[in-house]
Tab-separated table of C-alpha atoms and ligand atoms in Angstrom:
chain	number	residue	atom	x	y	z
T	1	MET	CA	9.509	-35.996	9.669
T	2	SER	CA	5.902	-36.634	8.608
T	3	HIS	CA	3.842	-33.653	7.988
T	4	THR	CA	0.250	-33.455	9.541
T	5	PRO	CA	-2.001	-31.366	7.380
T	6	ILE	CA	-4.333	-28.945	9.268
T	7	PRO	CA	-7.545	-28.205	7.360
T	8	ILE	CA	-8.894	-24.843	6.726
T	9	ASP	CA	-12.353	-24.484	8.500
T	10	SER	CA	-13.640	-21.060	7.473
T	11	VAL	CA	-12.861	-18.073	5.175
T	12	ASP	CA	-14.710	-14.918	5.999
T	13	VAL	CA	-14.753	-11.485	4.279
T	14	LEU	CA	-15.667	-8.549	6.399
T	15	LEU	CA	-16.273	-4.960	5.139
T	16	LEU	CA	-15.877	-2.011	7.343
T	17	ASP	CA	-16.896	1.379	6.136
T	18	LEU	CA	-14.908	4.139	8.069
T	19	PRO	CA	-14.636	7.822	7.741
T	20	THR	CA	-11.302	9.425	6.955
T	21	ILE	CA	-10.010	12.200	9.307
T	22	ARG	CA	-10.336	14.714	6.405
T	23	PRO	CA	-11.216	14.524	2.752
T	24	HIS	CA	-8.300	12.941	0.760
T	25	GLN	CA	-8.161	14.359	-2.744
T	26	LEU	CA	-6.613	12.382	-5.527
T	27	SER	CA	-6.819	13.018	-9.349
T	28	VAL	CA	-9.162	10.159	-9.687
T	29	THR	CA	-11.371	10.580	-6.635
T	30	THR	CA	-11.882	12.456	-3.314
T	31	MET	CA	-12.052	10.039	-0.357
T	32	ARG	CA	-14.176	10.981	2.564
T	33	ARG	CA	-14.561	7.241	3.712
T	34	GLN	CA	-12.458	4.144	3.337
T	35	LYS	CA	-14.057	0.683	3.131
T	36	LEU	CA	-11.712	-1.887	4.683
T	37	VAL	CA	-11.799	-5.462	3.284
T	38	LEU	CA	-10.622	-7.908	5.766
T	39	VAL	CA	-10.324	-11.551	5.276
T	40	ARG	CA	-10.211	-13.968	8.174
T	41	VAL	CA	-9.034	-17.628	7.833
T	42	ARG	CA	-9.573	-20.162	10.577
T	43	ALA	CA	-7.969	-23.584	10.707
T	44	ALA	CA	-8.767	-26.762	12.629
T	45	ASP	CA	-6.077	-26.117	15.209
T	46	GLY	CA	-7.766	-22.998	16.295
T	47	VAL	CA	-5.258	-20.694	14.643
T	48	THR	CA	-6.771	-17.578	12.930
T	49	GLY	CA	-5.019	-15.495	10.193
T	50	TRP	CA	-5.930	-12.011	8.967
T	51	GLY	CA	-5.458	-10.354	5.623
T	52	GLU	CA	-6.515	-7.208	3.963
T	53	ALA	CA	-7.575	-6.269	0.420
T	54	THR	CA	-8.713	-2.547	0.674
T	55	THR	CA	-8.968	-0.535	-2.422
T	56	ILE	CA	-8.982	3.280	-3.108
T	57	GLY	CA	-12.317	4.951	-3.686
T	58	GLY	CA	-14.246	1.702	-4.416
T	59	LEU	CA	-13.456	1.090	-8.135
T	60	ALA	CA	-11.447	4.375	-8.766
T	61	TYR	CA	-8.111	2.820	-8.717
T	62	GLY	CA	-8.271	-0.748	-9.820
T	63	GLU	CA	-10.617	-3.440	-11.303
T	64	GLU	CA	-11.596	-4.984	-7.990
T	65	SER	CA	-14.123	-3.333	-5.646
T	66	PRO	CA	-14.787	-4.348	-2.008
T	67	GLU	CA	-18.196	-5.691	-2.944
T	68	SER	CA	-16.812	-7.641	-5.887
T	69	MET	CA	-14.063	-9.208	-3.771
T	70	ARG	CA	-16.601	-10.400	-1.205
T	71	VAL	CA	-18.631	-12.191	-4.008
T	72	ASN	CA	-15.541	-13.561	-5.725
T	73	ILE	CA	-13.997	-14.746	-2.439
T	74	ASP	CA	-17.182	-16.408	-1.221
T	75	ALA	CA	-18.211	-17.952	-4.516
T	76	TYR	CA	-14.923	-19.090	-6.091
T	77	MET	CA	-11.991	-18.740	-3.656
T	78	ALA	CA	-13.260	-20.096	-0.267
T	79	PRO	CA	-14.525	-23.321	-1.799
T	80	LEU	CA	-10.959	-24.052	-3.216
T	81	LEU	CA	-9.524	-23.391	0.339
T	82	LEU	CA	-11.952	-25.095	2.650
T	83	GLY	CA	-10.630	-28.440	3.894
T	84	ALA	CA	-7.144	-27.970	2.202
T	85	ASP	CA	-3.910	-27.870	4.250
T	86	ALA	CA	-3.456	-24.435	6.087
T	87	THR	CA	0.181	-25.080	6.774
T	88	SER	CA	1.178	-24.735	3.106
T	89	PRO	CA	0.423	-21.211	1.975
T	90	GLY	CA	2.425	-21.755	-1.262
T	91	ALA	CA	0.321	-24.713	-2.302
T	92	ARG	CA	-2.904	-23.011	-1.424
T	93	MET	CA	-1.938	-20.025	-3.730
T	94	ARG	CA	-0.811	-22.198	-6.531
T	95	ASP	CA	-4.233	-23.977	-6.448
T	96	LEU	CA	-6.102	-20.603	-6.478
T	97	ARG	CA	-4.027	-19.271	-9.390
T	98	THR	CA	-4.503	-22.604	-11.328
T	99	HIS	CA	-8.333	-22.082	-11.226
T	100	LEU	CA	-8.676	-18.270	-11.279
T	101	GLN	CA	-7.580	-15.306	-13.304
T	102	GLY	CA	-6.639	-11.966	-11.991
T	103	ASN	CA	-8.064	-10.788	-8.726
T	104	ARG	CA	-4.748	-9.705	-7.337
T	105	PHE	CA	-6.172	-7.723	-4.285
T	106	SER	CA	-8.296	-10.758	-3.124
T	107	LEU	CA	-5.355	-13.075	-3.518
T	108	CYS	CA	-3.144	-10.834	-1.540
T	109	ALA	CA	-5.620	-10.911	1.525
T	110	ILE	CA	-5.908	-14.526	1.354
T	111	GLU	CA	-2.153	-15.181	1.090
T	112	THR	CA	-1.570	-12.756	3.920
T	113	ALA	CA	-4.068	-14.560	6.123
T	114	LEU	CA	-2.501	-17.875	5.448
T	115	TYR	CA	1.061	-16.635	6.217
T	116	ASP	CA	-0.154	-14.848	9.309
T	117	ALA	CA	-1.666	-18.059	10.592
T	118	GLN	CA	1.353	-20.102	9.647
T	119	ALA	CA	3.733	-17.773	11.280
T	120	ARG	CA	1.588	-17.630	14.392
T	121	ARG	CA	1.627	-21.419	14.362
T	122	LEU	CA	5.485	-21.433	14.257
T	123	GLY	CA	5.670	-18.673	16.745
T	124	VAL	CA	7.679	-16.320	14.549
T	125	PRO	CA	6.986	-12.893	13.034
T	126	LEU	CA	5.783	-13.098	9.507
T	127	SER	CA	8.921	-11.317	8.333
T	128	SER	CA	10.764	-14.617	9.371
T	129	LEU	CA	9.017	-16.530	6.602
T	130	PHE	CA	10.380	-13.941	4.109
T	131	GLY	CA	14.101	-14.064	4.952
T	132	GLY	CA	13.949	-12.160	8.270
T	133	ARG	CA	14.298	-8.549	9.063
T	134	VAL	CA	17.135	-6.301	8.081
T	135	ARG	CA	15.466	-3.302	9.882
T	136	ASP	CA	13.030	-2.981	12.839
T	137	SER	CA	11.536	0.383	11.767
T	138	LEU	CA	10.494	1.940	8.519
T	139	PRO	CA	10.441	5.810	7.510
T	140	VAL	CA	6.924	6.727	6.720
T	141	ALA	CA	5.730	9.581	4.399
T	142	TRP	CA	2.551	11.451	4.853
T	143	THR	CA	0.333	12.441	1.971
T	144	LEU	CA	-0.816	16.082	1.830
T	145	ALA	CA	-4.173	15.882	-0.129
T	146	SER	CA	-6.587	18.270	1.491
T	147	GLY	CA	-6.702	20.267	-1.796
T	148	ASP	CA	-5.795	23.576	-0.166
T	149	THR	CA	-2.226	24.936	0.118
T	150	GLU	CA	-2.346	26.690	3.353
T	151	ARG	CA	-4.115	23.809	5.111
T	152	ASP	CA	-1.411	21.371	3.577
T	153	ILE	CA	1.351	23.594	4.915
T	154	ALA	CA	-0.093	23.688	8.472
T	155	GLU	CA	-0.618	19.943	8.425
T	156	ALA	CA	3.032	19.339	7.333
T	157	GLU	CA	4.396	21.702	10.097
T	158	ARG	CA	2.252	19.824	12.719
T	159	MET	CA	3.634	16.443	11.374
T	160	LEU	CA	7.251	17.836	11.618
T	161	GLU	CA	6.740	19.220	15.082
T	162	GLN	CA	5.374	15.776	16.295
T	163	LYS	CA	8.095	14.008	14.681
T	164	ARG	CA	5.704	11.765	12.889
T	165	HIS	CA	6.656	12.501	9.175
T	166	ARG	CA	9.496	14.485	7.193
T	167	ILE	CA	8.659	13.048	3.794
T	168	PHE	CA	5.452	14.515	2.255
T	169	LYS	CA	3.850	13.248	-0.922
T	170	LEU	CA	1.571	15.884	-2.550
T	171	LYS	CA	-1.360	14.638	-4.625
T	172	ILE	CA	-1.613	16.556	-7.858
T	173	GLY	CA	-3.187	16.377	-11.420
T	174	ALA	CA	-6.763	17.470	-10.591
T	175	ARG	CA	-6.002	21.018	-11.698
T	176	ASP	CA	-3.916	22.508	-14.663
T	177	VAL	CA	-0.190	21.920	-14.515
T	178	LEU	CA	0.772	25.448	-13.706
T	179	ALA	CA	-1.717	25.742	-10.683
T	180	ASP	CA	-0.390	22.361	-9.470
T	181	VAL	CA	3.154	23.424	-9.754
T	182	ALA	CA	2.554	26.661	-7.941
T	183	HIS	CA	0.857	24.652	-5.070
T	184	VAL	CA	3.738	22.285	-4.778
T	185	ALA	CA	6.392	25.114	-4.922
T	186	ALA	CA	4.626	27.097	-2.143
T	187	ILE	CA	4.728	24.022	0.115
T	188	LYS	CA	8.290	23.198	-0.597
T	189	ARG	CA	9.282	26.858	0.015
T	190	ALA	CA	7.438	26.852	3.287
T	191	LEU	CA	9.147	23.485	4.553
T	192	GLY	CA	12.503	24.181	3.164
T	193	ASP	CA	15.211	21.580	3.796
T	194	HIS	CA	13.532	20.155	6.696
T	195	ALA	CA	11.409	17.825	4.542
T	196	SER	CA	11.495	15.795	1.298
T	197	VAL	CA	8.510	16.869	-0.977
T	198	ARG	CA	7.410	14.529	-3.601
T	199	VAL	CA	4.444	14.464	-5.873
T	200	ASP	CA	2.038	11.787	-7.173
T	201	VAL	CA	-0.005	12.604	-10.389
T	202	ASN	CA	-1.991	9.426	-10.451
T	203	GLN	CA	-1.725	9.150	-14.247
T	204	ALA	CA	-3.416	12.570	-14.867
T	205	TRP	CA	-0.893	14.259	-17.220
T	206	SER	CA	-0.323	13.881	-20.869
T	207	GLU	CA	3.275	13.296	-21.796
T	208	THR	CA	3.525	16.974	-22.894
T	209	ASP	CA	2.026	18.198	-19.524
T	210	ALA	CA	4.694	15.834	-17.955
T	211	MET	CA	7.565	17.316	-19.798
T	212	LEU	CA	6.526	20.792	-18.688
T	213	GLY	CA	5.650	19.738	-15.133
T	214	MET	CA	8.702	17.682	-14.366
T	215	GLY	CA	11.174	20.494	-15.454
T	216	MET	CA	9.368	23.049	-13.223
T	217	LEU	CA	8.971	20.641	-10.271
T	218	GLU	CA	12.834	19.951	-10.393
T	219	GLN	CA	13.418	23.702	-10.186
T	220	ALA	CA	11.147	23.802	-7.247
T	221	GLY	CA	13.264	21.362	-5.281
T	222	VAL	CA	10.794	18.379	-5.600
T	223	ASP	CA	12.605	14.991	-5.058
T	224	LEU	CA	10.405	12.520	-6.862
T	225	VAL	CA	7.552	12.466	-9.393
T	226	GLU	CA	5.152	9.254	-9.206
T	227	GLN	CA	3.198	7.925	-12.098
T	228	PRO	CA	2.803	11.262	-14.031
T	229	ILE	CA	1.202	9.526	-17.136
T	230	ALA	CA	-0.985	6.651	-18.103
T	231	ALA	CA	0.135	3.347	-16.484
T	232	GLY	CA	0.298	1.637	-20.006
T	233	ASN	CA	2.689	4.169	-21.470
T	234	ASP	CA	6.035	2.525	-20.838
T	235	GLU	CA	7.683	4.234	-23.861
T	236	GLY	CA	6.399	7.576	-22.471
T	237	MET	CA	7.943	6.819	-19.027
T	238	ARG	CA	11.279	5.960	-20.763
T	239	ARG	CA	11.205	9.219	-22.567
T	240	LEU	CA	10.358	11.326	-19.597
T	241	ARG	CA	13.090	9.613	-17.633
T	242	ARG	CA	15.616	10.142	-20.304
T	243	MET	CA	14.822	13.741	-20.715
T	244	ASN	CA	14.505	14.852	-17.000
T	245	ARG	CA	16.850	14.694	-14.052
T	246	ILE	CA	14.045	14.332	-11.394
T	247	PRO	CA	13.722	10.792	-10.240
T	248	LEU	CA	10.605	9.031	-11.725
T	249	MET	CA	8.576	6.372	-9.894
T	250	ALA	CA	6.270	3.800	-11.339
T	251	ASP	CA	3.047	2.996	-9.236
T	252	GLU	CA	-0.135	2.185	-11.196
T	253	ALA	CA	2.055	0.554	-14.065
T	254	LEU	CA	3.332	-2.058	-11.803
T	255	HIS	CA	1.061	-4.992	-11.042
T	256	GLY	CA	3.527	-7.642	-9.789
T	257	PRO	CA	6.574	-9.299	-11.209
T	258	THR	CA	5.875	-9.458	-14.882
T	259	ASP	CA	5.306	-5.760	-14.998
T	260	ALA	CA	8.395	-5.229	-12.887
T	261	PHE	CA	10.449	-7.171	-15.360
T	262	ARG	CA	9.234	-5.271	-18.401
T	263	LEU	CA	9.590	-1.877	-16.739
T	264	ALA	CA	13.101	-2.757	-15.623
T	265	GLU	CA	13.997	-4.025	-19.053
T	266	CYS	CA	12.851	-0.874	-20.910
T	267	ARG	CA	14.282	1.472	-18.173
T	268	ALA	CA	10.939	3.172	-17.789
T	269	SER	CA	11.530	4.312	-14.071
T	270	ASP	CA	14.156	5.026	-11.437
T	271	VAL	CA	12.118	3.794	-8.512
T	272	PHE	CA	9.260	1.186	-7.913
T	273	ALA	CA	6.390	1.719	-5.656
T	274	ILE	CA	5.884	-1.799	-4.214
T	275	LYS	CA	2.470	-2.522	-3.153
T	276	ILE	CA	1.477	-5.960	-1.772
T	277	THR	CA	-2.079	-5.769	-3.202
T	278	GLN	CA	-1.002	-4.628	-6.678
T	279	SER	CA	1.671	-7.425	-6.460
T	280	GLY	CA	-0.960	-10.101	-5.823
T	281	GLY	CA	0.496	-10.618	-2.357
T	282	LEU	CA	3.594	-10.868	-0.271
T	283	ARG	CA	5.538	-13.183	-2.484
T	284	GLY	CA	4.622	-11.362	-5.586
T	285	ALA	CA	5.829	-8.172	-3.920
T	286	GLN	CA	9.157	-9.941	-2.742
T	287	GLN	CA	9.696	-11.005	-6.399
T	288	VAL	CA	9.227	-7.351	-7.611
T	289	ALA	CA	11.825	-6.291	-5.085
T	290	ALA	CA	14.185	-9.006	-6.323
T	291	ILE	CA	13.845	-7.741	-9.842
T	292	ALA	CA	14.340	-4.187	-8.718
T	293	GLU	CA	17.422	-4.962	-6.952
T	294	ALA	CA	18.849	-6.937	-9.789
T	295	ALA	CA	18.060	-3.952	-12.273
T	296	ASN	CA	19.325	-1.260	-9.983
T	297	VAL	CA	15.899	0.323	-9.598
T	298	GLY	CA	15.267	2.056	-6.286
T	299	LEU	CA	12.450	0.756	-3.766
T	300	TYR	CA	9.591	2.674	-2.094
T	301	GLY	CA	7.101	0.706	0.169
T	302	GLY	CA	3.625	1.866	-1.142
T	303	THR	CA	0.224	1.687	0.348
T	304	MET	CA	-3.364	1.120	-0.874
T	305	LEU	CA	-4.189	3.248	2.148
T	306	GLU	CA	-5.155	0.089	3.952
T	307	GLY	CA	-5.914	-0.194	7.731
T	308	ALA	CA	-3.843	-1.862	10.343
T	309	VAL	CA	-3.861	-5.320	8.866
T	310	GLY	CA	-2.534	-4.413	5.229
T	311	THR	CA	-0.235	-1.925	6.755
T	312	ILE	CA	1.592	-4.130	9.009
T	313	ALA	CA	1.586	-6.893	6.557
T	314	SER	CA	3.437	-4.595	4.055
T	315	ALA	CA	5.766	-3.582	6.926
T	316	GLN	CA	6.599	-7.053	7.755
T	317	LEU	CA	7.656	-7.688	4.046
T	318	PHE	CA	9.418	-4.315	3.582
T	319	SER	CA	11.399	-4.882	6.672
T	320	THR	CA	13.165	-7.783	4.930
T	321	PHE	CA	14.179	-5.660	1.768
T	322	THR	CA	18.008	-5.157	1.663
T	323	GLU	CA	17.498	-1.787	0.053
T	324	LEU	CA	14.665	0.664	0.669
T	325	ALA	CA	16.245	3.893	-0.334
T	326	TRP	CA	12.922	5.912	-0.700
T	327	GLY	CA	11.363	4.720	2.600
T	328	THR	CA	7.585	3.905	2.839
T	329	GLU	CA	4.247	5.602	2.897
T	330	LEU	CA	2.633	3.220	5.343
T	331	PHE	CA	0.354	5.668	6.991
T	332	GLY	CA	-2.994	4.332	6.150
T	333	PRO	CA	-4.317	3.664	9.670
T	334	LEU	CA	-3.543	7.306	10.498
T	335	LEU	CA	-5.854	8.505	7.836
T	336	LEU	CA	-8.931	6.703	9.499
T	337	THR	CA	-11.129	7.843	12.501
T	338	GLU	CA	-11.261	4.255	13.897
T	339	ASP	CA	-8.645	1.726	14.820
T	340	ILE	CA	-9.319	-2.014	15.041
T	341	LEU	CA	-6.378	-2.908	17.197
T	342	ARG	CA	-6.276	-3.155	20.873
T	343	THR	CA	-2.686	-1.639	20.846
T	344	PRO	CA	-2.290	0.892	17.983
T	345	LEU	CA	0.623	0.592	15.559
T	346	ASP	CA	3.731	2.336	16.822
T	347	TYR	CA	4.351	5.566	14.816
T	348	ARG	CA	7.236	7.736	16.334
T	349	ASP	CA	10.448	9.398	15.257
T	350	PHE	CA	9.268	9.667	11.699
T	351	SER	CA	8.994	5.849	11.430
T	352	LEU	CA	6.740	2.868	11.975
T	353	HIS	CA	8.200	0.569	14.374
T	354	LEU	CA	7.554	-3.205	13.915
T	355	PRO	CA	5.992	-5.265	16.547
T	356	SER	CA	8.013	-8.443	17.641
T	357	GLY	CA	5.102	-10.978	18.277
T	358	PRO	CA	4.234	-13.923	16.025
T	359	GLY	CA	2.441	-13.508	12.745
T	360	LEU	CA	1.563	-10.077	11.907
T	361	GLY	CA	2.267	-9.212	15.534
T	362	ILE	CA	-1.007	-7.352	16.052
T	363	ASP	CA	-3.904	-7.873	18.336
T	364	ILE	CA	-7.254	-7.359	16.566
T	365	ASP	CA	-10.255	-6.375	18.722
T	366	GLU	CA	-12.883	-8.734	17.199
T	367	GLU	CA	-15.750	-7.094	19.054
T	368	LYS	CA	-14.888	-3.835	17.676
T	369	VAL	CA	-14.663	-5.315	14.170
T	370	ALA	CA	-18.024	-6.857	14.732
T	371	PHE	CA	-19.439	-3.487	15.985
T	372	LEU	CA	-17.873	-1.579	12.948
T	373	GLN	CA	-19.213	-4.228	10.564
T	374	ARG	CA	-22.736	-3.705	11.941
T	375	ARG	CA	-22.507	-0.103	11.887
T	376	SER	CA	-21.347	-0.139	8.253
T	377	GLY	CA	-24.789	-1.669	7.315
T	378	ARG	CA	-25.916	-4.082	4.736
T	379	GLY	CA	-24.203	-2.328	1.772
T	380	ALA	CA	-20.801	-2.977	3.388
J	1	MUC	C1	-1.092	6.114	-4.672
J	1	MUC	O1	-1.389	6.228	-5.900
J	1	MUC	O2	0.029	6.146	-4.196
J	1	MUC	C2	-0.780	6.132	-1.587
J	1	MUC	C3	-0.814	7.144	-0.704
J	1	MUC	C4	-1.946	8.028	-0.998
J	1	MUC	O3	-2.250	9.000	-0.455
J	1	MUC	O4	-2.622	7.389	-1.989
J	1	MUC	C5	-2.114	6.064	-2.321
J	1	MUC	C6	-2.222	5.786	-3.682
J	2	MG	MG1	0.612	6.545	-6.294
């Protein structure tokens, strides 16, 4: 069967600056807005694909910012894509990686858009290009990060009542260890056994802080501790894991398959938080999952607090994982005041339910996107 190439006609980067529903406090920044980075790829057959490369707090979380991504994609990536065959995402990504270093978020957005378009062309959900689904819905955690204990408890109780979330991740590390542990313990006491309570320290603790904090968090009934110490301290993670019973998850330490292999080899964590942006795309994230499975490391489907596009792209991939013992945190769109979909994502019964349509399976309201882009102004 001969293969007819379909040239890529355009690659656009769209920045949408949206308010969050409440301040979202992490040890590295407090978010009041989120700047979505969307990539749209159009091909000569009229098929359009979408991808997303949103970061947390501009440059607060990684080396790419929304603005740097727009410049780098326009100046260096789009020229390598324009006119090339849209039906071979693998070849396109190899070409980009041959000529570029780093830029894993940008590469993720481009790869997602290419796979979205190709899956639409074939009339299948994106998950079918990654082995097919083993589940149609994914458990979704919610992050309590208002910075206020009573407000967090009220928020969690509302989520339980609405059957939206029963896994709660608490952002800590901005205060001293004892104050943070007291905050977490009060929330766990209030929620009891109805909920799983976990913490994310976002690298804020020293190893001695972590040794103290992890012991107390275990006593308080916390189920999981995420990235308590600096991302580069593999040995420290290994020591913490050896000396504590509470499961330990790597997040910022994990930038794709090479890190996954190293962390698995030195037994630095019990669980990997897999993020498609941090993995440089869907295929990178799939490889991280394969390494975890081979090394008996548990899996958690992470988020970069993306909007609908990155969230559903992650969900499409995570739905293909054989094992996903720790669930996901794919709640990004619920933290935003604006939706860009004609039909919102389906959150119910503590889960995100996957759409069955082709590609990402979502219907983007392009007029709304254009409006939000204009409203975001020149800086966005
Ligand atoms: C992170 O470090 O996990 C994910 C959920 C959330 O609230 O923040 C992100 C980043
Ligand atoms: Mg984290």
